[in-house]
CSV table of C-alpha atoms in Angstrom, one decimal:
chain,number,residue,atom,x,y,z
A,1265,MET,CA,35.9,6.9,11.0
A,1266,ILE,CA,36.6,8.0,14.6
A,1267,ARG,CA,33.6,10.4,14.4
A,1268,ARG,CA,31.3,7.6,13.1
A,1269,ALA,CA,32.5,5.3,15.9
A,1270,LEU,CA,31.8,8.0,18.5
A,1271,LEU,CA,28.4,8.6,17.1
A,1272,ALA,CA,27.6,4.9,17.1
A,1273,GLY,CA,28.8,4.7,20.7
A,1274,LEU,CA,26.5,7.5,21.7
A,1275,ALA,CA,23.6,5.9,19.8
A,1276,LEU,CA,23.8,2.5,21.6
A,1277,PRO,CA,22.8,3.8,25.0
A,1278,ALA,CA,19.9,5.8,23.4
A,1279,LEU,CA,18.7,2.6,21.6
A,1280,GLY,CA,19.0,0.7,24.9
A,1281,ARG,CA,16.9,3.2,26.7
A,1282,ALA,CA,14.3,3.1,23.9
A,1283,GLN,CA,14.2,-0.7,24.1
A,1284,THR,CA,13.7,-0.5,27.9
A,1285,SER,CA,10.9,2.2,27.4
A,1286,LEU,CA,8.9,-0.1,25.1
A,1287,ALA,CA,9.6,-3.6,26.6
A,1288,GLY,CA,6.6,-5.1,28.2
A,1289,ARG,CA,4.3,-2.3,27.0
A,1290,PRO,CA,1.7,-3.5,24.5
A,1291,ILE,CA,2.0,-1.8,21.1
A,1292,THR,CA,-1.0,-1.1,18.9
A,1293,LEU,CA,-0.4,-1.2,15.1
A,1294,VAL,CA,-3.4,0.7,13.6
A,1295,VAL,CA,-4.8,-0.4,10.2
A,1296,PRO,CA,-7.0,2.5,9.0
A,1297,SER,CA,-9.1,0.3,6.8
A,1298,PRO,CA,-11.3,-2.8,7.1
A,1299,ALA,CA,-10.0,-6.3,7.6
A,1300,GLY,CA,-9.2,-8.3,4.4
A,1301,GLY,CA,-7.2,-5.7,2.4
A,1302,GLY,CA,-3.6,-5.2,1.7
A,1303,THR,CA,-2.9,-3.0,4.7
A,1304,ASP,CA,-4.5,-5.5,7.0
A,1305,PHE,CA,-2.5,-8.3,5.5
A,1306,SER,CA,0.8,-6.4,5.9
A,1307,ALA,CA,0.2,-5.5,9.5
A,1308,ARG,CA,-0.7,-9.0,10.5
A,1309,LEU,CA,2.2,-10.4,8.5
A,1310,VAL,CA,4.7,-8.6,10.8
A,1311,ALA,CA,2.8,-7.9,14.1
A,1312,GLU,CA,3.6,-11.0,16.2
A,1313,ALA,CA,7.3,-11.2,15.3
A,1314,TYR,CA,7.7,-7.4,15.5
A,1315,GLY,CA,6.3,-7.3,19.0
A,1316,GLN,CA,8.6,-10.2,20.1
A,1317,ALA,CA,11.6,-8.4,18.7
A,1318,LEU,CA,10.7,-5.3,20.7
A,1319,GLY,CA,10.2,-7.4,23.9
A,1320,THR,CA,6.5,-7.0,24.0
A,1321,THR,CA,3.3,-7.8,22.2
A,1322,MET,CA,1.9,-6.0,19.2
A,1323,VAL,CA,-1.9,-5.9,18.5
A,1324,VAL,CA,-3.4,-5.1,15.1
A,1325,GLU,CA,-6.4,-2.8,15.4
A,1326,ASN,CA,-8.6,-2.0,12.4
A,1327,ARG,CA,-10.0,1.5,12.6
A,1328,PRO,CA,-11.7,2.2,9.2
A,1329,GLY,CA,-13.6,5.2,8.2
A,1330,GLY,CA,-13.4,8.5,6.4
A,1331,ASN,CA,-11.0,7.4,3.7
A,1332,ASP,CA,-8.5,6.3,6.4
A,1333,VAL,CA,-8.8,9.6,8.3
A,1334,VAL,CA,-10.4,7.9,11.3
A,1335,GLY,CA,-7.4,5.6,11.8
A,1336,LEU,CA,-4.8,8.2,11.1
A,1337,SER,CA,-6.4,10.6,13.6
A,1338,SER,CA,-6.5,7.9,16.3
A,1339,VAL,CA,-2.7,7.4,15.9
A,1340,LEU,CA,-2.1,11.2,16.1
A,1341,ARG,CA,-4.3,11.4,19.3
A,1342,ALA,CA,-2.3,8.7,21.0
A,1343,PRO,CA,0.7,9.5,23.2
A,1344,ALA,CA,3.8,10.0,21.0
A,1345,ASP,CA,5.8,7.3,22.8
A,1346,GLY,CA,6.1,4.5,20.2
A,1347,THR,CA,3.3,2.4,21.6
A,1348,THR,CA,0.8,3.4,18.9
A,1349,LEU,CA,2.0,3.0,15.3
A,1350,LEU,CA,0.4,3.2,11.9
A,1351,CYS,CA,0.5,0.6,9.1
A,1352,GLY,CA,0.3,3.1,6.2
A,1353,TYR,CA,-0.9,2.5,2.7
A,1354,CYS,CA,1.0,4.2,-0.1
A,1355,ALA,CA,-2.0,6.0,-1.6
A,1356,THR,CA,-3.2,7.3,1.8
A,1357,MET,CA,0.3,8.6,2.7
A,1358,THR,CA,0.9,10.2,-0.8
A,1359,ALA,CA,-1.9,10.3,-3.3
A,1360,ARG,CA,-4.8,11.2,-0.9
A,1361,ALA,CA,-2.6,13.7,0.7
A,1362,ALA,CA,-1.7,15.2,-2.7
A,1363,ILE,CA,-5.4,15.9,-3.5
A,1364,GLY,CA,-6.3,17.2,-0.1
A,1365,GLY,CA,-8.3,14.1,0.8
A,1366,LEU,CA,-7.1,13.8,4.4
A,1367,GLY,CA,-8.6,17.0,5.8
A,1368,ASP,CA,-6.1,18.7,8.2
A,1369,ILE,CA,-3.8,15.7,8.2
A,1370,GLN,CA,-0.5,16.1,6.3
A,1371,PRO,CA,1.5,12.8,6.4
A,1372,MET,CA,4.9,14.4,5.8
A,1373,ARG,CA,4.3,16.8,8.7
A,1374,ASP,CA,2.4,14.6,11.1
A,1375,PHE,CA,4.1,11.3,10.8
A,1376,GLN,CA,7.6,9.9,11.0
A,1377,ALA,CA,8.7,7.2,8.6
A,1378,VAL,CA,9.8,4.0,10.4
A,1379,GLY,CA,10.3,1.5,7.5
A,1380,GLN,CA,8.7,-0.2,4.5
A,1381,ILE,CA,7.2,-3.7,4.8
A,1382,SER,CA,6.5,-4.5,1.1
A,1383,ASP,CA,6.6,-3.1,-2.4
A,1384,THR,CA,4.6,-5.0,-4.9
A,1385,PRO,CA,3.2,-4.5,-8.4
A,1386,GLN,CA,-0.5,-4.3,-8.7
A,1387,LEU,CA,-2.6,-7.1,-10.2
A,1388,PHE,CA,-5.0,-6.1,-12.9
A,1389,VAL,CA,-8.1,-8.3,-13.0
A,1390,THR,CA,-11.5,-8.6,-14.6
A,1391,HIS,CA,-14.4,-11.0,-14.3
A,1392,PRO,CA,-14.1,-14.3,-16.3
A,1393,SER,CA,-17.3,-13.5,-18.1
A,1394,ARG,CA,-15.7,-10.5,-19.9
A,1395,SER,CA,-14.2,-11.1,-23.3
A,1396,ALA,CA,-10.9,-9.4,-22.5
A,1397,THR,CA,-8.1,-11.7,-21.6
A,1398,THR,CA,-5.2,-9.2,-21.8
A,1399,LEU,CA,-4.8,-5.5,-20.9
A,1400,PRO,CA,-4.7,-4.4,-24.6
A,1401,GLU,CA,-8.0,-6.3,-25.2
A,1402,LEU,CA,-9.6,-4.5,-22.2
A,1403,ILE,CA,-8.4,-1.2,-23.6
A,1404,ALA,CA,-9.8,-2.0,-27.0
A,1405,LEU,CA,-13.2,-2.7,-25.4
A,1406,ALA,CA,-13.1,0.6,-23.5
A,1407,ARG,CA,-12.2,2.5,-26.7
A,1408,ALA,CA,-15.0,0.9,-28.6
A,1409,ARG,CA,-17.5,1.8,-25.8
A,1410,PRO,CA,-16.4,5.0,-24.2
A,1411,GLY,CA,-17.7,5.3,-20.6
A,1412,ALA,CA,-19.6,2.0,-20.8
A,1413,LEU,CA,-17.0,0.0,-18.8
A,1414,ASN,CA,-16.5,0.6,-15.1
A,1415,TYR,CA,-13.7,0.2,-12.6
A,1416,ALA,CA,-13.7,-0.1,-8.8
A,1417,SER,CA,-11.7,1.7,-6.1
A,1418,ALA,CA,-11.6,2.3,-2.4
A,1419,GLY,CA,-12.5,5.9,-2.9
A,1420,ASN,CA,-10.9,9.1,-4.3
A,1421,GLY,CA,-7.2,9.1,-3.8
A,1422,SER,CA,-6.8,5.4,-3.4
A,1423,MET,CA,-4.2,3.6,-5.5
A,1424,HIS,CA,-7.0,1.8,-7.4
A,1425,HIS,CA,-8.5,5.2,-8.3
A,1426,MET,CA,-5.3,7.1,-9.0
A,1427,GLY,CA,-3.7,4.2,-10.7
A,1428,THR,CA,-6.6,3.5,-13.0
A,1429,GLU,CA,-6.9,7.2,-13.8
A,1430,TYR,CA,-3.2,7.2,-14.8
A,1431,LEU,CA,-3.9,4.1,-17.0
A,1432,LYS,CA,-6.9,5.8,-18.5
A,1433,HIS,CA,-4.9,8.9,-19.4
A,1434,ARG,CA,-2.0,6.9,-20.8
A,1435,ALA,CA,-4.2,4.6,-22.9
A,1436,GLY,CA,-6.6,7.3,-24.0
A,1437,ILE,CA,-9.8,5.6,-22.7
A,1438,ASP,CA,-12.8,6.4,-20.5
A,1439,MET,CA,-14.2,4.2,-17.8
A,1440,LEU,CA,-16.7,4.9,-15.1
A,1441,HIS,CA,-15.3,5.2,-11.5
A,1442,VAL,CA,-17.3,3.2,-8.9
A,1443,PRO,CA,-15.9,4.0,-5.4
A,1444,TYR,CA,-16.3,1.5,-2.5
A,1445,ARG,CA,-15.7,1.8,1.2
A,1446,GLY,CA,-13.3,-1.1,1.4
A,1447,THR,CA,-11.6,-4.1,-0.4
A,1448,GLY,CA,-14.2,-6.6,0.9
A,1449,GLU,CA,-17.2,-4.8,-0.7
A,1450,THR,CA,-15.3,-4.3,-3.9
A,1451,ILE,CA,-14.3,-7.9,-4.3
A,1452,SER,CA,-17.9,-9.1,-3.6
A,1453,ASP,CA,-19.2,-7.0,-6.6
A,1454,LEU,CA,-16.2,-8.0,-8.7
A,1455,ILE,CA,-16.9,-11.7,-8.2
A,1456,ALA,CA,-20.6,-11.1,-8.9
A,1457,GLY,CA,-19.6,-9.6,-12.3
A,1458,ARG,CA,-20.8,-6.0,-11.5
A,1459,ILE,CA,-17.3,-4.6,-12.0
A,1460,ASP,CA,-15.4,-4.6,-15.3
A,1461,PHE,CA,-11.9,-3.8,-14.1
A,1462,TYR,CA,-10.0,-3.6,-10.8
A,1463,MET,CA,-6.3,-3.2,-9.8
A,1464,ASN,CA,-5.0,-3.9,-6.3
A,1465,SER,CA,-2.0,-5.5,-4.6
A,1466,PRO,CA,-2.0,-9.2,-5.1
A,1467,PRO,CA,-2.8,-10.7,-1.6
A,1468,PRO,CA,-6.6,-10.1,-1.7
A,1469,LEU,CA,-6.9,-11.1,-5.3
A,1470,THR,CA,-4.4,-14.0,-5.8
A,1471,PRO,CA,-6.6,-16.8,-4.2
A,1472,LEU,CA,-9.5,-15.7,-6.4
A,1473,VAL,CA,-7.4,-15.8,-9.5
A,1474,ARG,CA,-6.1,-19.2,-8.6
A,1475,GLU,CA,-9.7,-20.5,-8.0
A,1476,GLY,CA,-10.8,-19.1,-11.4
A,1477,ARG,CA,-13.2,-16.6,-9.9
A,1478,LEU,CA,-11.3,-13.7,-11.3
A,1479,ARG,CA,-9.2,-13.4,-14.4
A,1480,ALA,CA,-5.8,-11.8,-14.2
A,1481,LEU,CA,-4.8,-9.6,-17.1
A,1482,CYS,CA,-1.3,-8.7,-16.0
A,1483,VAL,CA,0.8,-7.2,-13.2
A,1484,SER,CA,1.7,-3.6,-13.4
A,1485,SER,CA,5.5,-4.0,-13.5
A,1486,ASP,CA,8.1,-4.3,-16.2
A,1487,ALA,CA,9.1,-7.8,-15.0
A,1488,ARG,CA,6.8,-10.7,-14.0
A,1489,HIS,CA,6.0,-11.1,-10.4
A,1490,PRO,CA,8.2,-13.9,-9.0
A,1491,GLY,CA,5.3,-15.3,-7.0
A,1492,LEU,CA,2.9,-15.2,-10.0
A,1493,PRO,CA,5.1,-16.3,-12.8
A,1494,ASP,CA,2.3,-17.3,-15.1
A,1495,ILE,CA,0.8,-13.8,-15.2
A,1496,PRO,CA,2.4,-11.5,-17.9
A,1497,SER,CA,3.8,-8.1,-17.0
A,1498,ALA,CA,2.4,-4.9,-18.2
A,1499,ALA,CA,5.6,-4.3,-20.2
A,1500,GLU,CA,5.0,-7.5,-22.1
A,1501,GLN,CA,1.6,-6.1,-23.1
A,1502,GLY,CA,3.0,-2.8,-24.3
A,1503,PHE,CA,2.8,-0.7,-21.1
A,1504,ALA,CA,6.3,-0.4,-19.6
A,1505,GLY,CA,7.3,2.0,-16.9
A,1506,MET,CA,4.1,2.3,-15.0
A,1507,PRO,CA,4.7,3.7,-11.5
A,1508,LEU,CA,1.9,1.7,-9.9
A,1509,ASN,CA,3.6,-0.4,-7.3
A,1510,VAL,CA,1.7,-0.7,-4.0
A,1511,TRP,CA,3.7,-0.4,-0.8
A,1512,PHE,CA,2.8,-0.7,2.9
A,1513,SER,CA,4.9,0.8,5.7
A,1514,VAL,CA,5.1,1.5,9.4
A,1515,PHE,CA,4.9,5.1,10.6
A,1516,ALA,CA,5.1,6.7,14.0
A,1517,PRO,CA,3.3,9.9,15.0
A,1518,ARG,CA,5.5,13.0,15.0
A,1519,GLY,CA,7.0,13.6,18.4
A,1520,VAL,CA,8.1,10.0,19.1
A,1521,PRO,CA,11.8,10.3,20.2
A,1522,ALA,CA,14.4,9.8,17.5
A,1523,ALA,CA,16.0,6.9,19.4
A,1524,THR,CA,12.6,5.1,19.6
A,1525,VAL,CA,12.0,5.6,15.9
A,1526,ALA,CA,15.5,4.2,15.2
A,1527,LEU,CA,14.8,1.2,17.4
A,1528,LEU,CA,11.4,0.5,15.7
A,1529,SER,CA,13.1,0.7,12.3
A,1530,GLU,CA,15.9,-1.6,13.3
A,1531,LYS,CA,13.6,-4.2,14.7
A,1532,LEU,CA,11.2,-4.0,11.7
A,1533,ASN,CA,14.1,-4.7,9.3
A,1534,LEU,CA,15.2,-7.6,11.5
A,1535,VAL,CA,11.8,-9.2,11.4
A,1536,LEU,CA,11.6,-8.7,7.6
A,1537,ALA,CA,14.9,-10.6,7.1
A,1538,ASP,CA,13.2,-13.8,8.3
A,1539,ALA,CA,13.0,-16.2,5.3
A,1540,ARG,CA,9.8,-17.9,6.6
A,1541,LEU,CA,8.0,-14.5,6.8
A,1542,ARG,CA,9.2,-13.5,3.4
A,1543,GLY,CA,7.9,-16.9,2.1
A,1544,ARG,CA,4.5,-16.4,3.6
A,1545,ALA,CA,4.3,-13.0,2.0
A,1546,ALA,CA,5.4,-14.3,-1.4
A,1547,GLN,CA,2.9,-17.1,-1.3
A,1548,ALA,CA,0.1,-14.5,-0.9
A,1549,GLY,CA,1.6,-12.3,-3.7
A,1550,ALA,CA,3.4,-9.7,-1.6
A,1551,LEU,CA,7.1,-8.9,-2.0
A,1552,VAL,CA,8.8,-7.9,1.2
A,1553,SER,CA,11.0,-4.9,0.6
A,1554,PRO,CA,12.6,-3.4,3.7
A,1555,SER,CA,13.9,0.2,3.8
A,1556,SER,CA,15.5,2.7,6.1
A,1557,ALA,CA,13.4,5.4,7.7
A,1558,ALA,CA,15.2,8.0,5.5
A,1559,GLN,CA,14.5,6.0,2.3
A,1560,LEU,CA,10.8,5.8,3.2
A,1561,ALA,CA,10.6,9.5,4.0
A,1562,GLU,CA,12.2,10.3,0.6
A,1563,ARG,CA,9.8,8.0,-1.2
A,1564,VAL,CA,6.7,9.6,0.5
A,1565,ALA,CA,7.9,13.1,-0.6
A,1566,ARG,CA,8.7,12.0,-4.2
A,1567,GLU,CA,5.4,10.2,-4.8
A,1568,THR,CA,3.3,12.9,-3.2
A,1569,ASP,CA,4.8,15.3,-5.8
A,1570,PHE,CA,4.1,12.8,-8.6
A,1571,TRP,CA,0.5,12.2,-7.6
A,1572,ARG,CA,-0.1,15.9,-7.2
A,1573,GLU,CA,0.9,16.5,-10.8
A,1574,THR,CA,-1.1,13.5,-12.0
A,1575,ALA,CA,-4.2,14.8,-10.2
A,1576,ARG,CA,-3.7,18.2,-11.8
A,1577,VAL,CA,-3.4,16.8,-15.3
A,1578,ALA,CA,-6.4,14.4,-14.8
A,1579,GLY,CA,-8.6,16.9,-13.0
A,1580,ILE,CA,-8.8,14.7,-9.9
A,1581,THR,CA,-10.0,16.3,-6.6
A,1582,ALA,CA,-10.8,15.0,-3.2
A,1583,GLY,CA,-14.6,15.5,-3.7
């Protein structure tokens, strides 16, 4: 206990210096994808309050391109002082990395975990004109017409891609992969009826489901989503234990001082404890789920291993 007290006492001045080093200096939170998707939603959910908690302002900057490589590279080129951060999408930080889809970037080597923002089951949707109203009905259609149905993704290694390939393998079906450059383009074609199936985090899809422009089949979890209680879970439809939750988190480039990373983590969790912020997230379909930096780092390592093995079994490559 004495040792812990001494360590805590030593940490306080370091955190104070970190706070002083950031106060009044604008912080950029980079979103490596276009506006309108789950990463963008997560960044904008926390940015204003996060900046205030750090004694400064935080600006969200969308830097899409190259399957998120453009945005990640911009963060790695910035000074490693805590003033440029990444809002990271789980698939980019684990699945794309697992299949070599980030070029020379290796998230576990090049970034430091700060903390998780949200952890949410995916929403499985189709167009209302399709006859399937449940996941088993969609699977039955796919089995009856191998390769005739299609599904959309934001490119190889995205959660939509890896998650649907996992579903295909588990259900024993074949669907055609149609990659897009971003969520906005995908949803436009989905609403127009050109896409048969799509999975994504709820925020971009929930308003369209509520308006009747898309049909929800289920959420990917074992339990129903508390913000979408009328939509059945995958487990209710015979598909329990699917590891398809989507999470969004904050990362700092490697080289940012440990005390600064600790401060960024502490203030992020403080912001995420606010009931009003959690309510706004839930209304959009996102579930706020804070974590420590260590917990996030462990999750990145664990899920990278899982998606590497999934890619090997399914024959998925970055090309």
